Amino acid sequence: MTGSVYVNHKEQLNRFAGFGIGLASLFTENVLAHPCIVLRRQCQVNYHARHYHLTPFTVINIMYSFNKTQGPRALWKGMGSTFIVQGITLGAEGIISEFTPLPRELSHKWSPKQVGEHLLLKALTYVVAMPFYSASLIETVQSEIIRDNAGILECVKEGIGRVIGLGVPHSKRLLPLLALTFPTVLHGVLHYIISSIIQKFVLLVLKRKNAHSHPSESTSPVQSMLDAYFPELIASFAASLCSDVMLYPLETVLHRLHIQGTRTIIDNTDLGYEVLPINTQYEGMKDCINTIKQEEGMLGFYKGFGAIIVQYTLHAAVLQITKIIYSTLLQSNV
């Protein structure tokens, strides 16, 4: 009787641990990281900027300035819309895979045809989510000073308006959705490919390392618990970090194209106060790349890169703290 109570207690603890660890990681990725995403996007689209914010020190300084002049909301704007875009992406993927033969998951014995079909599904999903991503991007970079309190579903309304050509009047420089399709799909598919490869590779390395360093007989309950959940989280962390870093220049180009002609007013990332209009006149992806290269130099593609360093340092710290908390909790319950 006592044994079964102990087993049930252990199972409950394991379940609680798995849920808690996953929740901590989700919270970090989507909530704690949001101010970094807001600042990174504002820096990326700010072609006026003389300060590129390539290090975490200048990023933290400018975050403090925005917080001081506009209040905490300046760094948390558009968070609801980023969740909506994630929901639309997941929903679109599910619906498309349901009504087409395109596979949502790849089997272990995959063929090049299967991979192609799977990537086509991802590409179609990014196309469906694109107008909503565009609206969400505007919400995250639009200055809080001139922003009216939009509802949580504003990005859905704006996204639909963009597709059917209604809603907020845009300027003639606004690029048609068709012109944004290639860079959006290219960025989305490459991000997915890079993160999938790195995630699988890191997971393989960690599992082999764990198998060699802890033979199954001598593994403590605490260690087996950590081995069950942490490799997945570390692999996911490494995958996101590598794909974000590798595709940063492409993301800068993508965000500039999406924001052009939307009459968006952003915060001045040089001063930490005042606002600036976005008046770019790129003709497309190639023109945007050439213009950034000529006018801002190669580092112009990396504006706001310090925000990525802050974001992933925070994430790594949360993973480490979670690991310490669960090790302590599990040891006291063993």
mmCIF file of C-alpha atoms in Angstrom:
data_model
loop_
_atom_site.group_PDB
_atom_site.id
_atom_site.type_symbol
_atom_site.label_atom_id
_atom_site.label_comp_id
_atom_site.label_asym_id
_atom_site.label_seq_id
_atom_site.Cartn_x
_atom_site.Cartn_y
_atom_site.Cartn_z
ATOM 1 C CA MET A 1 0.000 0.000 0.000
ATOM 2 C CA THR A 2 2.734 2.438 1.040
ATOM 3 C CA GLY A 3 4.669 1.522 -2.146
ATOM 4 C CA SER A 4 1.737 2.353 -4.442
ATOM 5 C CA VAL A 5 1.169 5.674 -2.612
ATOM 6 C CA TYR A 6 4.870 6.477 -3.125
ATOM 7 C CA VAL A 7 4.663 5.562 -6.843
ATOM 8 C CA ASN A 8 1.524 7.711 -7.290
ATOM 9 C CA HIS A 9 3.213 10.585 -5.443
ATOM 10 C CA LYS A 10 6.284 10.209 -7.656
ATOM 11 C CA GLU A 11 4.153 10.116 -10.817
ATOM 12 C CA GLN A 12 2.275 13.238 -9.725
ATOM 13 C CA LEU A 13 5.563 14.969 -8.982
ATOM 14 C CA ASN A 14 6.925 14.001 -12.410
ATOM 15 C CA ARG A 15 3.793 15.257 -14.127
ATOM 16 C CA PHE A 16 3.894 18.490 -12.135
ATOM 17 C CA ALA A 17 7.590 18.918 -12.926
ATOM 18 C CA GLY A 18 7.056 18.395 -16.659
ATOM 19 C CA PHE A 19 4.158 20.835 -16.724
ATOM 20 C CA GLY A 20 6.011 23.439 -14.637
ATOM 21 C CA ILE A 21 9.204 23.251 -16.692
ATOM 22 C CA GLY A 22 7.250 23.578 -19.944
ATOM 23 C CA LEU A 23 5.243 26.491 -18.549
ATOM 24 C CA ALA A 24 8.392 28.334 -17.412
ATOM 25 C CA SER A 25 9.878 27.958 -20.902
ATOM 26 C CA LEU A 26 6.660 29.077 -22.634
ATOM 27 C CA PHE A 27 6.382 32.078 -20.305
ATOM 28 C CA THR A 28 9.959 33.100 -21.092
ATOM 29 C CA GLU A 29 9.577 32.688 -24.866
ATOM 30 C CA ASN A 30 6.278 34.557 -25.172
ATOM 31 C CA VAL A 31 5.978 36.960 -22.229
ATOM 32 C CA LEU A 32 9.367 37.721 -20.702
ATOM 33 C CA ALA A 33 10.992 38.031 -24.137
ATOM 34 C CA HIS A 34 8.344 40.432 -25.500
ATOM 35 C CA PRO A 35 10.083 43.739 -24.542
ATOM 36 C CA CYS A 36 13.200 42.464 -26.349
ATOM 37 C CA ILE A 37 11.116 41.612 -29.445
ATOM 38 C CA VAL A 38 9.478 45.079 -29.377
ATOM 39 C CA LEU A 39 12.833 46.868 -29.176
ATOM 40 C CA ARG A 40 14.518 44.601 -31.725
ATOM 41 C CA ARG A 41 11.734 45.277 -34.266
ATOM 42 C CA GLN A 42 11.792 49.039 -33.615
ATOM 43 C CA CYS A 43 15.548 49.107 -34.227
ATOM 44 C CA GLN A 44 15.237 46.956 -37.362
ATOM 45 C CA VAL A 45 12.736 49.277 -39.051
ATOM 46 C CA ASN A 46 14.416 52.515 -37.912
ATOM 47 C CA TYR A 47 16.445 53.462 -40.984
ATOM 48 C CA HIS A 48 17.106 56.935 -39.430
ATOM 49 C CA ALA A 49 19.010 55.440 -36.469
ATOM 50 C CA ARG A 50 22.645 56.363 -35.892
ATOM 51 C CA HIS A 51 22.920 54.022 -32.895
ATOM 52 C CA TYR A 52 22.635 50.412 -34.043
ATOM 53 C CA HIS A 53 22.235 48.861 -30.549
ATOM 54 C CA LEU A 54 24.437 45.876 -31.318
ATOM 55 C CA THR A 55 25.250 45.196 -27.643
ATOM 56 C CA PRO A 56 22.979 44.348 -24.693
ATOM 57 C CA PHE A 57 24.243 47.369 -22.712
ATOM 58 C CA THR A 58 22.808 50.012 -25.067
ATOM 59 C CA VAL A 59 19.601 47.948 -25.427
ATOM 60 C CA ILE A 60 19.004 47.864 -21.649
ATOM 61 C CA ASN A 61 19.714 51.606 -21.493
ATOM 62 C CA ILE A 62 17.164 52.464 -24.230
ATOM 63 C CA MET A 63 14.583 50.103 -22.665
ATOM 64 C CA TYR A 64 14.963 52.010 -19.409
ATOM 65 C CA SER A 65 14.481 55.330 -21.264
ATOM 66 C CA PHE A 66 11.266 54.128 -22.979
ATOM 67 C CA ASN A 67 9.950 52.793 -19.689
ATOM 68 C CA LYS A 68 10.702 56.126 -17.991
ATOM 69 C CA THR A 69 9.147 58.367 -20.688
ATOM 70 C CA GLN A 70 6.133 56.231 -21.709
ATOM 71 C CA GLY A 71 5.580 53.786 -18.859
ATOM 72 C CA PRO A 72 5.783 49.957 -18.902
ATOM 73 C CA ARG A 73 3.190 49.615 -21.685
ATOM 74 C CA ALA A 74 5.737 50.911 -24.210
ATOM 75 C CA LEU A 75 7.614 47.599 -24.022
ATOM 76 C CA TRP A 76 4.603 45.249 -23.798
ATOM 77 C CA LYS A 77 2.546 46.596 -26.705
ATOM 78 C CA GLY A 78 1.271 44.138 -29.309
ATOM 79 C CA MET A 79 1.727 41.071 -27.100
ATOM 80 C CA GLY A 80 -1.888 39.961 -27.588
ATOM 81 C CA SER A 81 -1.519 40.192 -31.371
ATOM 82 C CA THR A 82 1.612 37.984 -31.367
ATOM 83 C CA PHE A 83 -0.434 35.255 -29.617
ATOM 84 C CA ILE A 84 -3.222 35.704 -32.185
ATOM 85 C CA VAL A 85 -0.727 35.292 -35.067
ATOM 86 C CA GLN A 86 0.575 32.074 -33.440
ATOM 87 C CA GLY A 87 -3.020 30.833 -33.116
ATOM 88 C CA ILE A 88 -3.842 31.678 -36.761
ATOM 89 C CA THR A 89 -0.644 29.934 -37.914
ATOM 90 C CA LEU A 90 -1.452 26.743 -35.971
ATOM 91 C CA GLY A 91 -5.100 26.818 -37.074
ATOM 92 C CA ALA A 92 -4.234 27.389 -40.743
ATOM 93 C CA GLU A 93 -1.691 24.546 -40.667
ATOM 94 C CA GLY A 94 -4.266 22.180 -39.148
ATOM 95 C CA ILE A 95 -7.006 23.105 -41.647
ATOM 96 C CA ILE A 96 -4.724 22.935 -44.730
ATOM 97 C CA SER A 97 -3.303 19.537 -43.702
ATOM 98 C CA GLU A 98 -6.852 18.277 -43.050
ATOM 99 C CA PHE A 99 -8.135 19.176 -46.528
ATOM 100 C CA THR A 100 -4.984 18.397 -48.527
ATOM 101 C CA PRO A 101 -2.630 15.395 -48.650
ATOM 102 C CA LEU A 102 0.196 17.578 -47.252
ATOM 103 C CA PRO A 103 1.707 15.928 -44.120
ATOM 104 C CA ARG A 104 1.777 17.904 -40.855
ATOM 105 C CA GLU A 105 4.467 15.658 -39.358
ATOM 106 C CA LEU A 106 7.300 13.765 -41.042
ATOM 107 C CA SER A 107 7.517 10.029 -40.408
ATOM 108 C CA HIS A 108 10.874 8.453 -39.451
ATOM 109 C CA LYS A 109 11.143 6.896 -42.911
ATOM 110 C CA TRP A 110 10.631 10.126 -44.844
ATOM 111 C CA SER A 111 11.246 10.584 -48.548
ATOM 112 C CA PRO A 112 12.321 13.781 -50.400
ATOM 113 C CA LYS A 113 8.729 14.010 -51.759
ATOM 114 C CA GLN A 114 7.335 13.968 -48.187
ATOM 115 C CA VAL A 115 9.790 16.672 -47.106
ATOM 116 C CA GLY A 116 8.812 18.829 -50.095
ATOM 117 C CA GLU A 117 5.086 18.414 -49.313
ATOM 118 C CA HIS A 118 5.672 19.173 -45.622
ATOM 119 C CA LEU A 119 7.589 22.376 -46.490
ATOM 120 C CA LEU A 120 4.841 23.347 -48.963
ATOM 121 C CA LEU A 121 2.332 23.056 -46.088
ATOM 122 C CA LYS A 122 4.536 25.364 -43.988
ATOM 123 C CA ALA A 123 4.840 27.837 -46.897
ATOM 124 C CA LEU A 124 1.039 27.945 -47.414
ATOM 125 C CA THR A 125 0.576 28.468 -43.666
ATOM 126 C CA TYR A 126 2.942 31.479 -43.715
ATOM 127 C CA VAL A 127 1.025 32.937 -46.684
ATOM 128 C CA VAL A 128 -2.303 32.667 -44.775
ATOM 129 C CA ALA A 129 -0.796 34.227 -41.612
ATOM 130 C CA MET A 130 1.103 36.965 -43.518
ATOM 131 C CA PRO A 131 -1.461 39.853 -43.413
ATOM 132 C CA PHE A 132 -2.020 39.221 -39.681
ATOM 133 C CA TYR A 133 1.745 39.076 -39.058
ATOM 134 C CA SER A 134 1.983 42.433 -40.833
ATOM 135 C CA ALA A 135 -0.728 43.951 -38.598
ATOM 136 C CA SER A 136 0.903 42.479 -35.482
ATOM 137 C CA LEU A 137 4.295 43.907 -36.501
ATOM 138 C CA ILE A 138 2.745 47.394 -36.779
ATOM 139 C CA GLU A 139 1.220 47.011 -33.289
ATOM 140 C CA THR A 140 4.595 46.094 -31.762
ATOM 141 C CA VAL A 141 6.562 48.970 -33.354
ATOM 142 C CA GLN A 142 3.929 51.760 -33.350
ATOM 143 C CA SER A 143 4.847 54.354 -30.710
ATOM 144 C CA GLU A 144 2.747 54.268 -27.532
ATOM 145 C CA ILE A 145 2.667 58.093 -27.595
ATOM 146 C CA ILE A 146 0.382 58.295 -30.659
ATOM 147 C CA ARG A 147 -1.246 54.879 -30.322
ATOM 148 C CA ASP A 148 -4.960 54.649 -29.529
ATOM 149 C CA ASN A 149 -6.039 51.763 -27.303
ATOM 150 C CA ALA A 150 -6.814 49.142 -29.927
ATOM 151 C CA GLY A 151 -8.749 46.033 -28.945
ATOM 152 C CA ILE A 152 -7.173 42.597 -28.735
ATOM 153 C CA LEU A 153 -8.708 41.577 -32.088
ATOM 154 C CA GLU A 154 -7.518 44.717 -33.885
ATOM 155 C CA CYS A 155 -4.804 42.755 -35.715
ATOM 156 C CA VAL A 156 -7.442 40.339 -37.113
ATOM 157 C CA LYS A 157 -9.511 43.296 -38.379
ATOM 158 C CA GLU A 158 -6.420 44.988 -39.829
ATOM 159 C CA GLY A 159 -5.205 41.744 -41.435
ATOM 160 C CA ILE A 160 -8.553 41.113 -43.155
ATOM 161 C CA GLY A 161 -8.673 44.797 -44.147
ATOM 162 C CA ARG A 162 -5.236 44.476 -45.748
ATOM 163 C CA VAL A 163 -6.362 41.479 -47.823
ATOM 164 C CA ILE A 164 -9.589 43.068 -49.114
ATOM 165 C CA GLY A 165 -8.089 46.555 -49.413
ATOM 166 C CA LEU A 166 -10.167 48.239 -46.708
ATOM 167 C CA GLY A 167 -9.385 49.678 -43.275
ATOM 168 C CA VAL A 168 -6.751 52.246 -42.340
ATOM 169 C CA PRO A 169 -5.734 54.372 -45.373
ATOM 170 C CA HIS A 170 -2.187 53.483 -46.392
ATOM 171 C CA SER A 171 0.195 55.468 -48.583
ATOM 172 C CA LYS A 172 1.054 54.706 -52.201
ATOM 173 C CA ARG A 173 4.391 53.260 -51.048
ATOM 174 C CA LEU A 174 2.587 50.307 -49.419
ATOM 175 C CA LEU A 175 3.836 47.091 -51.010
ATOM 176 C CA PRO A 176 1.123 44.689 -52.229
ATOM 177 C CA LEU A 177 0.831 41.399 -50.312
ATOM 178 C CA LEU A 178 2.023 39.586 -53.439
ATOM 179 C CA ALA A 179 5.375 41.434 -53.247
ATOM 180 C CA LEU A 180 5.701 40.397 -49.573
ATOM 181 C CA THR A 181 4.908 36.716 -50.187
ATOM 182 C CA PHE A 182 8.390 35.593 -51.298
ATOM 183 C CA PRO A 183 10.420 37.217 -48.450
ATOM 184 C CA THR A 184 7.822 36.119 -45.838
ATOM 185 C CA VAL A 185 7.748 32.491 -47.032
ATOM 186 C CA LEU A 186 11.551 32.416 -47.495
ATOM 187 C CA HIS A 187 12.141 33.641 -43.927
ATOM 188 C CA GLY A 188 9.490 31.330 -42.418
ATOM 189 C CA VAL A 189 10.603 28.167 -44.235
ATOM 190 C CA LEU A 190 14.339 28.798 -43.634
ATOM 191 C CA HIS A 191 13.642 29.483 -39.946
ATOM 192 C CA TYR A 192 11.726 26.204 -39.713
ATOM 193 C CA ILE A 193 14.421 24.179 -41.550
ATOM 194 C CA ILE A 194 17.334 25.605 -39.511
ATOM 195 C CA SER A 195 15.563 25.220 -36.157
ATOM 196 C CA SER A 196 14.403 21.645 -36.985
ATOM 197 C CA ILE A 197 17.914 20.514 -37.968
ATOM 198 C CA ILE A 198 19.573 22.133 -34.931
ATOM 199 C CA GLN A 199 16.903 20.831 -32.535
ATOM 200 C CA LYS A 200 17.341 17.229 -33.787
ATOM 201 C CA PHE A 201 21.144 17.517 -33.680
ATOM 202 C CA VAL A 202 21.309 18.991 -30.139
ATOM 203 C CA LEU A 203 18.795 16.416 -28.864
ATOM 204 C CA LEU A 204 20.874 13.589 -30.321
ATOM 205 C CA VAL A 205 24.089 14.936 -28.762
ATOM 206 C CA LEU A 206 22.459 15.437 -25.328
ATOM 207 C CA LYS A 207 20.806 12.024 -25.259
ATOM 208 C CA ARG A 208 24.088 10.302 -26.189
ATOM 209 C CA LYS A 209 25.941 12.328 -23.576
ATOM 210 C CA ASN A 210 23.358 11.414 -20.903
ATOM 211 C CA ALA A 211 23.468 7.732 -21.867
ATOM 212 C CA HIS A 212 27.280 7.672 -21.515
ATOM 213 C CA SER A 213 27.507 9.692 -18.294
ATOM 214 C CA HIS A 214 24.581 8.002 -16.451
ATOM 215 C CA PRO A 215 24.261 4.256 -17.088
ATOM 216 C CA SER A 216 20.595 3.306 -16.467
ATOM 217 C CA GLU A 217 21.238 1.286 -13.254
ATOM 218 C CA SER A 218 23.020 4.079 -11.423
ATOM 219 C CA THR A 219 20.692 6.914 -12.471
ATOM 220 C CA SER A 220 19.111 8.745 -9.538
ATOM 221 C CA PRO A 221 15.394 9.628 -9.704
ATOM 222 C CA VAL A 222 16.359 13.336 -9.783
ATOM 223 C CA GLN A 223 18.731 12.812 -12.705
ATOM 224 C CA SER A 224 16.262 10.688 -14.691
ATOM 225 C CA MET A 225 13.644 13.392 -14.117
ATOM 226 C CA LEU A 226 15.991 16.102 -15.472
ATOM 227 C CA ASP A 227 17.056 13.855 -18.375
ATOM 228 C CA ALA A 228 13.400 13.411 -19.319
ATOM 229 C CA TYR A 229 12.569 17.118 -19.701
ATOM 230 C CA PHE A 230 15.638 19.310 -20.045
ATOM 231 C CA PRO A 231 17.239 17.994 -23.277
ATOM 232 C CA GLU A 232 14.031 18.942 -25.161
ATOM 233 C CA LEU A 233 14.072 22.465 -23.710
ATOM 234 C CA ILE A 234 17.790 22.988 -24.331
ATOM 235 C CA ALA A 235 17.426 21.700 -27.929
ATOM 236 C CA SER A 236 14.475 24.038 -28.506
ATOM 237 C CA PHE A 237 16.422 26.963 -26.986
ATOM 238 C CA ALA A 238 19.488 26.285 -29.182
ATOM 239 C CA ALA A 239 17.297 25.900 -32.301
ATOM 240 C CA SER A 240 15.504 29.232 -31.751
ATOM 241 C CA LEU A 241 18.735 31.053 -30.933
ATOM 242 C CA CYS A 242 20.640 29.768 -33.990
ATOM 243 C CA SER A 243 17.804 30.370 -36.463
ATOM 244 C CA ASP A 244 17.128 33.885 -35.084
ATOM 245 C CA VAL A 245 20.830 34.815 -35.272
ATOM 246 C CA MET A 246 21.406 33.303 -38.731
ATOM 247 C CA LEU A 247 18.300 34.906 -40.249
ATOM 248 C CA TYR A 248 18.580 38.290 -38.508
ATOM 249 C CA PRO A 249 19.576 40.222 -41.693
ATOM 250 C CA LEU A 250 16.693 38.650 -43.639
ATOM 251 C CA GLU A 251 14.283 39.467 -40.797
ATOM 252 C CA THR A 252 15.417 43.120 -40.897
ATOM 253 C CA VAL A 253 14.650 43.282 -44.641
ATOM 254 C CA LEU A 254 11.297 41.502 -44.137
ATOM 255 C CA HIS A 255 10.174 43.887 -41.390
ATOM 256 C CA ARG A 256 11.152 46.962 -43.417
ATOM 257 C CA LEU A 257 9.117 45.731 -46.393
ATOM 258 C CA HIS A 258 6.075 44.904 -44.226
ATOM 259 C CA ILE A 259 6.082 48.295 -42.482
ATOM 260 C CA GLN A 260 6.586 50.429 -45.602
ATOM 261 C CA GLY A 261 3.631 52.651 -46.514
ATOM 262 C CA THR A 262 1.599 51.769 -43.411
ATOM 263 C CA ARG A 263 1.940 55.311 -41.969
ATOM 264 C CA THR A 264 3.559 53.872 -38.840
ATOM 265 C CA ILE A 265 5.181 56.242 -36.331
ATOM 266 C CA ILE A 266 7.909 54.622 -34.201
ATOM 267 C CA ASP A 267 9.885 55.658 -31.117
ATOM 268 C CA ASN A 268 13.265 57.305 -31.611
ATOM 269 C CA THR A 269 15.684 54.517 -30.647
ATOM 270 C CA ASP A 270 18.622 56.966 -30.583
ATOM 271 C CA LEU A 271 17.186 59.253 -27.884
ATOM 272 C CA GLY A 272 14.663 57.129 -25.985
ATOM 273 C CA TYR A 273 12.032 59.847 -26.437
ATOM 274 C CA GLU A 274 10.365 61.616 -29.444
ATOM 275 C CA VAL A 275 8.846 59.812 -32.437
ATOM 276 C CA LEU A 276 9.814 59.226 -36.066
ATOM 277 C CA PRO A 277 7.800 58.489 -39.229
ATOM 278 C CA ILE A 278 8.681 55.566 -41.518
ATOM 279 C CA ASN A 279 9.046 56.953 -45.053
ATOM 280 C CA THR A 280 10.988 54.274 -46.918
ATOM 281 C CA GLN A 281 10.567 53.785 -50.678
ATOM 282 C CA TYR A 282 11.908 50.297 -51.340
ATOM 283 C CA GLU A 283 10.684 48.735 -54.572
ATOM 284 C CA GLY A 284 11.078 45.199 -53.285
ATOM 285 C CA MET A 285 13.390 42.780 -51.484
ATOM 286 C CA LYS A 286 16.434 43.292 -53.751
ATOM 287 C CA ASP A 287 16.150 47.100 -53.625
ATOM 288 C CA CYS A 288 15.782 46.988 -49.825
ATOM 289 C CA ILE A 289 18.967 44.871 -49.456
ATOM 290 C CA ASN A 290 20.974 47.180 -51.758
ATOM 291 C CA THR A 291 19.698 50.369 -50.059
ATOM 292 C CA ILE A 292 20.538 49.127 -46.534
ATOM 293 C CA LYS A 293 23.998 48.045 -47.740
ATOM 294 C CA GLN A 294 24.698 51.450 -49.353
ATOM 295 C CA GLU A 295 23.165 53.773 -46.763
ATOM 296 C CA GLU A 296 23.692 51.939 -43.452
ATOM 297 C CA GLY A 297 26.525 49.491 -44.210
ATOM 298 C CA MET A 298 26.546 45.756 -43.522
ATOM 299 C CA LEU A 299 25.872 46.362 -39.815
ATOM 300 C CA GLY A 300 22.606 48.035 -40.837
ATOM 301 C CA PHE A 301 21.159 44.529 -41.212
ATOM 302 C CA TYR A 302 21.949 43.890 -37.529
ATOM 303 C CA LYS A 303 20.294 46.920 -35.940
ATOM 304 C CA GLY A 304 18.916 45.959 -32.522
ATOM 305 C CA PHE A 305 20.979 42.747 -32.358
ATOM 306 C CA GLY A 306 21.726 43.445 -28.684
ATOM 307 C CA ALA A 307 18.043 42.713 -27.947
ATOM 308 C CA ILE A 308 18.515 39.110 -29.127
ATOM 309 C CA ILE A 309 21.448 38.735 -26.715
ATOM 310 C CA VAL A 310 19.311 40.076 -23.823
ATOM 311 C CA GLN A 311 16.357 37.846 -24.845
ATOM 312 C CA TYR A 312 18.327 34.595 -24.959
ATOM 313 C CA THR A 313 20.394 35.422 -21.863
ATOM 314 C CA LEU A 314 17.088 35.828 -19.982
ATOM 315 C CA HIS A 315 15.816 32.548 -21.432
ATOM 316 C CA ALA A 316 19.010 30.682 -20.454
ATOM 317 C CA ALA A 317 18.797 32.132 -16.931
ATOM 318 C CA VAL A 318 15.163 31.004 -16.549
ATOM 319 C CA LEU A 319 16.067 27.478 -17.767
ATOM 320 C CA GLN A 320 18.936 27.315 -15.277
ATOM 321 C CA ILE A 321 16.829 28.621 -12.362
ATOM 322 C CA THR A 322 14.026 26.170 -13.216
ATOM 323 C CA LYS A 323 16.546 23.327 -13.261
ATOM 324 C CA ILE A 324 17.904 24.297 -9.818
ATOM 325 C CA ILE A 325 14.369 24.649 -8.343
ATOM 326 C CA TYR A 326 13.263 21.239 -9.637
ATOM 327 C CA SER A 327 16.478 19.531 -8.540
ATOM 328 C CA THR A 328 15.939 20.908 -5.025
ATOM 329 C CA LEU A 329 12.231 20.007 -5.020
ATOM 330 C CA LEU A 330 12.814 16.474 -6.281
ATOM 331 C CA GLN A 331 15.709 15.806 -3.894
ATOM 332 C CA SER A 332 13.614 16.828 -0.906
ATOM 333 C CA ASN A 333 10.841 14.470 -2.087
ATOM 334 C CA VAL A 334 13.004 11.447 -2.913
#
